[in-house]
DNA sequence: TGCATTTGTCAACAGGTGTTGGCATATGCA
DNA sequence: TGCATATGCCAACACCTGTTGACAAATGCA
């Protein structure tokens, strides 16, 4: 069934098609979410037969799981507590608009609204990536609350800018975002109440 | 077809069933979003035949439109600029958790992620309700930007607390939310940069 | 060259969708 | 009481969905 893999690697033709399918899926899932995209849509976008999508990825769920991989690349080492707000918002902009990073996060956010499986994945990203980073500064007992507030601002910004595409939020420059949202994240992450 | 309506009103039996259908639709749309709920689901929840749903509301789209009505009841009269952050966050909590207000906003937010029609409605709510309220204080030329920032925080809070149900955000008490988010909204709405 | 494996297409399945029209019942006015 | 109307159920439609298995073409090693 699979090629007899003695020597580790070999780029077969199927690897390329598999990659094409995955890329098509990522693009479509990012625009329509899990429910809004059919396997036939993905197949058409990849110029291939729908049956191949199932052959390479065994089900729509598995294809989605492969497409919705997220790594926020947050610095887990001790960050300068005085700069954490700035660090977070800059990292956010790179993750959502940078060229390298895939659209994993927008796929997840789009789908999470009406798909419990995707919602669970978002909660995983929060628990395993955002929360530890916020916990690395300040009181660990308080980390959940602070990370939750951070997430509320960042996911809201993402929702308005990339999901709903609210005109005034889309129009914000990176500098404006950093200048306005950075301090809010700083306050949330450090746990200092309003002053 | 319709009852010959000379004298204005009369509560017929059909009015009650229509209301039952609408209530069932609201409940289900709030949990599953537009795509996640079928007309058969609504019919079952209302203990009625699916055909009746179409007879009363002419299509799924129209049923959804009736279910997703939103009135934030923001004070459009000139609000005390020094209290606008507090006013906004308290109004937010009433709208999302108060007993009277329907689940219109959560229906919209859930569906907007993968349904362009619903997304457009959210943008309408922003443009016609949130923006004017923020514009009523401060420089009108700047209102869009400020209202956009306000929306990013409020929709993010709603996303985390009611949509994704992130544990630490769900656990926040009303007082904590008011104390933490209020000042942020205050700063966003008045347009004062970080200090 | 042959031949086994890989890569791909086609047709079909079982089930769910929004929507429609026909027909039975219940209601309420004369 | 009769009868028109309002209310409701049933069956079916055309279509889309994820998924499967059988069969054809291409590939690459001997």
XYZ file of C-alpha atoms (C1' of nucleotides) in Angstrom:
450
model
C 0.000 0.000 0.000
C 2.529 2.565 1.078
C 5.892 2.611 -0.568
C 8.356 0.313 1.135
C 10.216 2.959 3.049
C 13.631 1.641 3.941
C 15.715 4.682 3.187
C 14.000 7.616 4.897
C 12.762 10.069 2.259
C 11.893 10.425 -1.376
C 9.743 13.082 -2.918
C 7.174 11.193 -4.918
C 4.608 12.748 -7.186
C 1.870 12.099 -4.683
C 3.669 14.326 -2.183
C 3.186 17.240 -4.516
C -0.502 16.567 -5.058
C -0.984 16.078 -1.366
C 0.610 19.478 -0.825
C -1.578 21.045 -3.518
C -4.692 19.686 -1.872
C -3.588 20.947 1.511
C -2.833 24.388 0.144
C -6.205 24.570 -1.589
C -7.915 23.448 1.594
C -6.130 26.094 3.644
C -7.114 28.834 1.244
C -10.759 27.772 1.119
C -11.158 27.000 4.815
C -9.735 30.430 5.588
C -12.487 32.054 3.555
C -15.469 29.838 4.287
C -14.785 27.904 7.467
C -15.319 24.193 7.983
C -19.003 24.121 7.103
C -18.733 26.514 4.199
C -16.309 24.388 2.235
C -17.036 20.999 0.718
C -14.549 18.354 -0.299
C -15.684 18.921 -3.845
C -14.761 22.584 -3.501
C -11.277 21.672 -2.353
C -10.904 19.172 -5.159
C -11.973 21.728 -7.750
C -9.562 24.311 -6.358
C -6.772 21.760 -6.584
C -7.874 20.609 -10.054
C -8.286 17.049 -8.979
C -10.957 14.475 -8.340
C -12.840 14.610 -5.015
C -11.989 10.993 -4.369
C -8.297 11.861 -4.222
C -8.889 14.227 -1.344
C -10.266 11.343 0.660
C -7.509 9.015 -0.445
C -4.736 11.317 0.744
C -6.440 12.622 3.850
C -8.824 10.026 5.121
C -11.757 12.252 5.922
C -12.832 15.862 5.881
C -12.132 16.088 9.603
C -8.570 14.899 9.127
C -8.007 17.288 6.242
C -9.266 20.117 8.409
C -7.005 19.070 11.259
C -3.998 19.196 8.934
C -5.028 22.584 7.582
C -5.720 24.166 10.955
C -2.318 23.789 12.553
C -1.355 26.810 14.609
C 1.968 27.844 16.078
C 1.937 31.374 17.432
C 5.699 31.228 17.993
C 5.406 33.192 21.208
C 8.682 33.559 23.069
C 8.253 31.165 25.967
C 11.499 32.227 27.546
C 11.183 34.901 30.140
C 10.179 38.064 28.299
C 10.900 41.556 29.513
C 7.762 42.223 31.592
C 7.878 45.884 30.718
C 7.602 45.074 27.024
C 5.149 42.184 26.984
C 2.284 44.237 25.566
C 4.403 45.460 22.711
C 5.811 41.992 22.119
C 2.353 40.423 22.007
C 0.810 42.850 19.557
C 3.803 42.749 17.207
C 3.801 38.966 17.261
C 0.055 39.092 16.565
C 0.530 41.193 13.451
C 3.239 38.904 12.120
C 1.143 35.825 12.787
C -1.932 37.169 11.028
C -0.408 39.196 8.225
C 3.123 37.940 7.830
C 3.961 36.074 4.617
C 5.412 32.933 6.133
C 2.783 31.896 8.601
C -0.110 29.941 7.193
C -3.727 30.954 7.711
C -4.174 28.405 10.469
C -5.519 30.858 12.993
C -8.136 32.391 10.714
C -9.267 28.931 9.678
C -9.722 28.035 13.302
C -11.491 31.231 14.276
C -13.874 31.084 11.313
C -14.798 27.510 11.996
C -14.929 27.702 15.770
C -18.116 29.734 15.732
C -20.250 26.868 14.531
C -18.004 23.853 14.999
C -17.280 22.592 18.463
C -14.253 20.632 17.323
C -12.597 23.781 16.020
C -13.579 25.696 19.137
C -11.811 23.100 21.238
C -8.674 23.630 19.178
C -8.801 27.360 19.818
C -9.078 26.677 23.519
C -6.041 24.415 23.184
C -4.024 27.170 21.554
C -5.018 29.474 24.371
C -4.154 27.002 27.114
C -0.890 25.773 25.620
C 0.527 28.873 24.000
C -1.004 32.136 25.226
C -1.508 31.253 28.853
C 2.014 29.948 29.540
C 3.510 33.039 27.982
C 1.470 35.341 30.174
C 2.149 33.102 33.152
C 5.892 33.530 32.657
C 5.565 37.011 34.074
C 3.728 37.945 37.235
C 1.764 35.794 39.625
C 1.116 32.313 38.158
C -2.047 31.914 40.215
C -3.461 34.856 38.346
C -2.270 33.826 34.891
C -5.555 32.446 33.617
C -7.473 35.631 34.261
C -4.802 37.833 32.739
C -4.349 35.604 29.708
C -8.101 35.559 29.232
C -8.241 39.324 29.072
C -5.341 39.342 26.628
C -7.116 36.803 24.454
C -10.328 38.802 24.537
C -8.574 41.814 23.039
C -6.518 39.902 20.495
C -9.310 37.649 19.282
C -11.579 40.671 19.073
C -9.086 42.524 16.953
C -8.743 39.478 14.728
C -12.504 39.090 14.499
C -13.026 42.696 13.444
C -10.062 43.003 11.124
C -9.827 39.620 9.387
C -13.162 37.942 9.906
C -15.821 40.635 9.772
C -13.590 43.113 7.981
C -15.018 46.141 9.762
C -13.849 49.032 7.604
C -12.367 51.274 10.326
C -10.511 48.357 11.876
C -9.184 47.188 8.538
C -7.964 50.722 7.890
C -5.814 50.816 11.017
C -2.100 50.865 10.281
C 0.282 48.580 12.096
C 1.649 51.575 13.940
C -1.801 52.644 15.099
C -2.563 49.140 16.294
C 0.708 48.865 18.170
C 0.255 52.278 19.738
C -3.370 51.744 20.805
C -3.628 48.059 21.617
C -0.121 47.477 22.935
C -0.650 49.371 26.197
C -3.954 47.595 26.788
C -2.277 44.220 26.454
C 0.473 45.432 28.719
C -2.024 46.308 31.425
C -3.953 43.055 30.986
C -0.858 40.856 30.968
C 0.763 42.419 34.000
C -2.479 42.475 35.907
C -2.336 46.102 36.887
C -5.840 47.410 37.364
C -6.990 50.642 35.888
C -5.006 53.703 36.935
C -54.682 33.817 2.076
C -54.168 36.091 5.023
C -57.107 36.866 7.226
C -59.075 39.825 5.936
C -57.631 42.384 8.280
C -60.039 45.284 8.535
C -59.880 45.979 12.230
C -56.209 46.136 13.183
C -55.373 43.248 15.512
C -56.500 39.871 16.682
C -54.427 37.183 18.225
C -55.101 34.124 16.135
C -53.780 30.653 16.812
C -51.254 30.988 14.059
C -49.676 33.922 15.846
C -48.818 31.648 18.715
C -47.275 28.959 16.492
C -45.367 31.604 14.597
C -43.978 32.843 17.898
C -43.101 29.311 18.973
C -41.209 28.720 15.751
C -39.354 31.981 16.126
C -38.410 31.217 19.702
C -37.168 27.760 18.753
C -35.197 29.255 15.898
C -33.587 31.815 18.172
C -32.550 29.201 20.681
C -31.069 26.909 18.053
C -29.394 29.591 15.942
C -27.757 30.912 19.088
C -26.147 27.541 19.705
C -25.364 26.370 16.192
C -25.325 29.373 13.894
C -26.996 29.624 10.520
C -25.280 26.665 8.915
C -25.454 24.447 11.956
C -29.229 24.509 12.199
C -31.643 23.014 9.707
C -35.267 23.886 9.216
C -36.077 20.374 10.336
C -34.204 21.057 13.568
C -36.274 24.157 14.198
C -39.461 22.306 13.397
C -38.586 19.498 15.787
C -37.736 21.978 18.562
C -41.096 23.662 18.004
C -42.910 20.308 17.793
C -44.288 21.090 14.390
C -43.940 20.046 10.786
C -41.022 21.465 8.780
C -43.420 22.638 6.117
C -45.036 24.986 8.612
C -41.774 26.774 9.178
C -41.654 27.619 5.504
C -45.330 28.568 5.429
C -44.952 31.103 8.210
C -41.536 32.430 7.305
C -41.047 32.057 3.612
C -37.499 30.765 3.613
C -34.662 29.916 5.932
C -33.043 33.247 5.148
C -36.152 35.141 6.165
C -36.512 33.110 9.346
C -32.929 33.897 10.189
C -33.460 37.582 9.503
C -36.395 37.615 11.919
C -34.395 35.761 14.566
C -31.285 37.910 14.286
C -32.754 41.267 15.163
C -30.455 43.331 17.327
C -31.075 46.485 19.317
C -28.189 47.355 21.621
C -30.271 50.123 23.204
C -27.257 52.369 23.480
C -28.072 55.843 24.797
C -27.822 57.947 21.678
C -28.319 61.130 23.633
C -25.149 62.855 24.661
C -23.535 60.665 27.271
C -21.209 61.890 29.965
C -17.853 61.550 28.183
C -16.123 60.769 31.434
C -18.336 57.732 31.938
C -18.643 56.326 28.434
C -16.376 53.347 29.084
C -18.350 52.363 32.127
C -21.637 52.922 30.310
C -20.573 50.771 27.366
C -19.388 47.778 29.360
C -22.453 47.776 31.609
C -24.746 47.991 28.616
C -22.770 45.146 27.060
C -23.347 42.874 30.042
C -27.056 43.619 30.077
C -27.371 42.991 26.359
C -25.575 39.643 26.467
C -26.674 38.299 29.816
C -29.793 40.209 30.752
C -33.067 38.312 30.828
C -35.104 40.542 28.564
C -32.902 40.906 25.534
C -33.059 38.124 23.016
C -29.983 36.258 21.820
C -29.879 38.291 18.609
C -26.269 39.304 18.982
C -24.905 35.828 19.649
C -26.882 34.481 16.720
C -25.305 37.095 14.516
C -21.782 36.618 15.812
C -21.947 32.831 15.519
C -23.238 32.958 11.996
C -21.111 35.844 10.755
C -17.969 33.761 10.745
C -19.059 31.625 7.830
C -22.032 33.526 6.441
C -21.452 36.750 4.586
C -25.070 37.805 4.971
C -24.810 37.661 8.746
C -21.440 39.422 8.677
C -23.034 42.282 6.794
C -25.646 42.562 9.527
C -22.971 42.809 12.189
C -21.333 45.607 10.221
C -24.730 47.304 10.085
C -25.078 47.127 13.845
C -21.636 48.622 14.185
C -22.278 51.437 11.724
C -25.772 52.315 12.924
C -25.539 51.763 16.661
C -21.994 51.625 18.019
C -20.385 54.230 15.806
C -22.953 56.992 16.326
C -22.766 56.544 20.072
C -18.991 56.902 20.083
C -19.275 59.777 17.627
C -21.535 61.642 20.041
C -18.475 62.424 22.123
C -15.185 63.742 20.817
C -14.102 64.510 17.290
C -16.596 63.121 14.734
C -13.896 62.813 12.087
C -12.175 60.319 14.330
C -15.278 58.387 15.331
C -14.792 55.427 13.020
C -11.355 54.605 14.317
C -12.387 54.967 17.953
C -15.570 52.958 17.490
C -13.578 50.274 15.703
C -11.264 49.888 18.672
C -14.241 49.731 21.007
C -15.832 47.054 18.864
C -12.629 45.048 18.774
C -12.592 44.808 22.564
C -16.300 44.163 22.978
C -16.622 41.594 20.224
C -13.495 39.904 21.519
C -14.948 39.671 24.990
C -18.163 38.268 23.540
C -16.244 35.787 21.408
C -14.231 34.481 24.349
C -17.034 34.440 26.901
C -20.121 33.383 24.968
C -18.884 31.827 21.753
C -15.691 29.951 22.573
C -16.418 29.801 26.279
C -12.793 30.178 27.326
C -12.824 29.054 30.946
C -10.957 32.002 32.513
C -13.090 34.512 30.632
C -16.310 32.750 31.555
C -15.191 32.825 35.167
C -14.852 36.605 35.247
C -17.448 38.287 37.430
C -19.364 41.304 36.215
C -17.390 43.453 38.609
C -14.072 42.204 37.283
C -15.155 42.830 33.731
C -16.334 46.331 34.525
C -13.172 47.137 36.429
C -10.786 45.768 33.796
C -12.474 46.419 30.482
C -14.270 49.651 31.337
C -11.124 51.808 31.425
C -9.920 50.320 28.150
C -13.178 51.242 26.456
C -12.933 54.675 28.028
C -9.530 55.218 26.488
C -10.579 53.846 23.105
C -13.812 55.853 22.947
C -12.284 59.144 23.944
C -9.307 58.651 21.676
C -6.691 59.328 24.303
C -3.529 57.495 23.384
C -1.579 55.500 25.871
C -0.311 57.366 28.887
C 10.642 -4.976 -23.037
C 7.285 -6.600 -19.276
C 4.940 -6.001 -14.889
C 3.688 -4.379 -10.292
C 2.791 -0.228 -8.041
C 1.294 4.314 -7.968
C -1.767 7.946 -9.384
C -6.055 9.256 -11.114
C -11.173 9.225 -12.946
C -15.929 7.744 -12.836
C -20.196 6.377 -10.975
C -22.722 5.453 -7.223
C -24.145 4.939 -2.313
C -26.839 6.636 1.661
C -28.177 10.450 4.014
C -29.250 15.383 4.741
C -30.827 19.988 2.795
C -34.474 23.755 1.530
C -38.683 23.857 -0.514
C -43.270 22.582 -2.650
C -47.997 20.917 -3.405
C -51.703 17.997 -2.088
C -54.686 16.484 1.283
C -56.668 15.969 6.023
C -58.366 18.142 10.031
C -59.822 21.853 13.096
C -61.734 26.289 13.663
C -64.984 29.907 13.718
C -68.479 32.558 11.595
C -73.630 32.241 9.030
C -76.338 23.067 11.581
C -73.376 23.969 7.298
C -69.324 25.819 5.053
C -65.319 28.596 4.050
C -61.123 29.350 6.020
C -57.159 28.513 8.803
C -54.056 25.317 10.440
C -51.381 21.159 10.084
C -49.210 16.716 8.307
C -47.278 13.811 4.686
C -44.684 12.623 0.700
C -41.880 14.026 -2.656
C -38.819 17.056 -5.509
C -34.109 18.263 -6.830
C -29.829 19.084 -5.042
C -25.699 18.735 -2.225
C -22.925 16.212 1.151
C -18.918 12.808 2.672
C -17.384 8.584 1.372
C -16.512 4.165 -1.210
C -15.170 0.760 -4.638
C -14.257 -0.543 -9.293
C -11.715 0.398 -13.184
C -8.201 3.121 -16.349
C -3.823 5.350 -17.164
C 0.724 6.471 -15.899
C 4.934 5.421 -13.724
C 9.196 3.258 -12.570
C 11.899 -0.668 -11.552
C 13.539 -5.725 -13.574
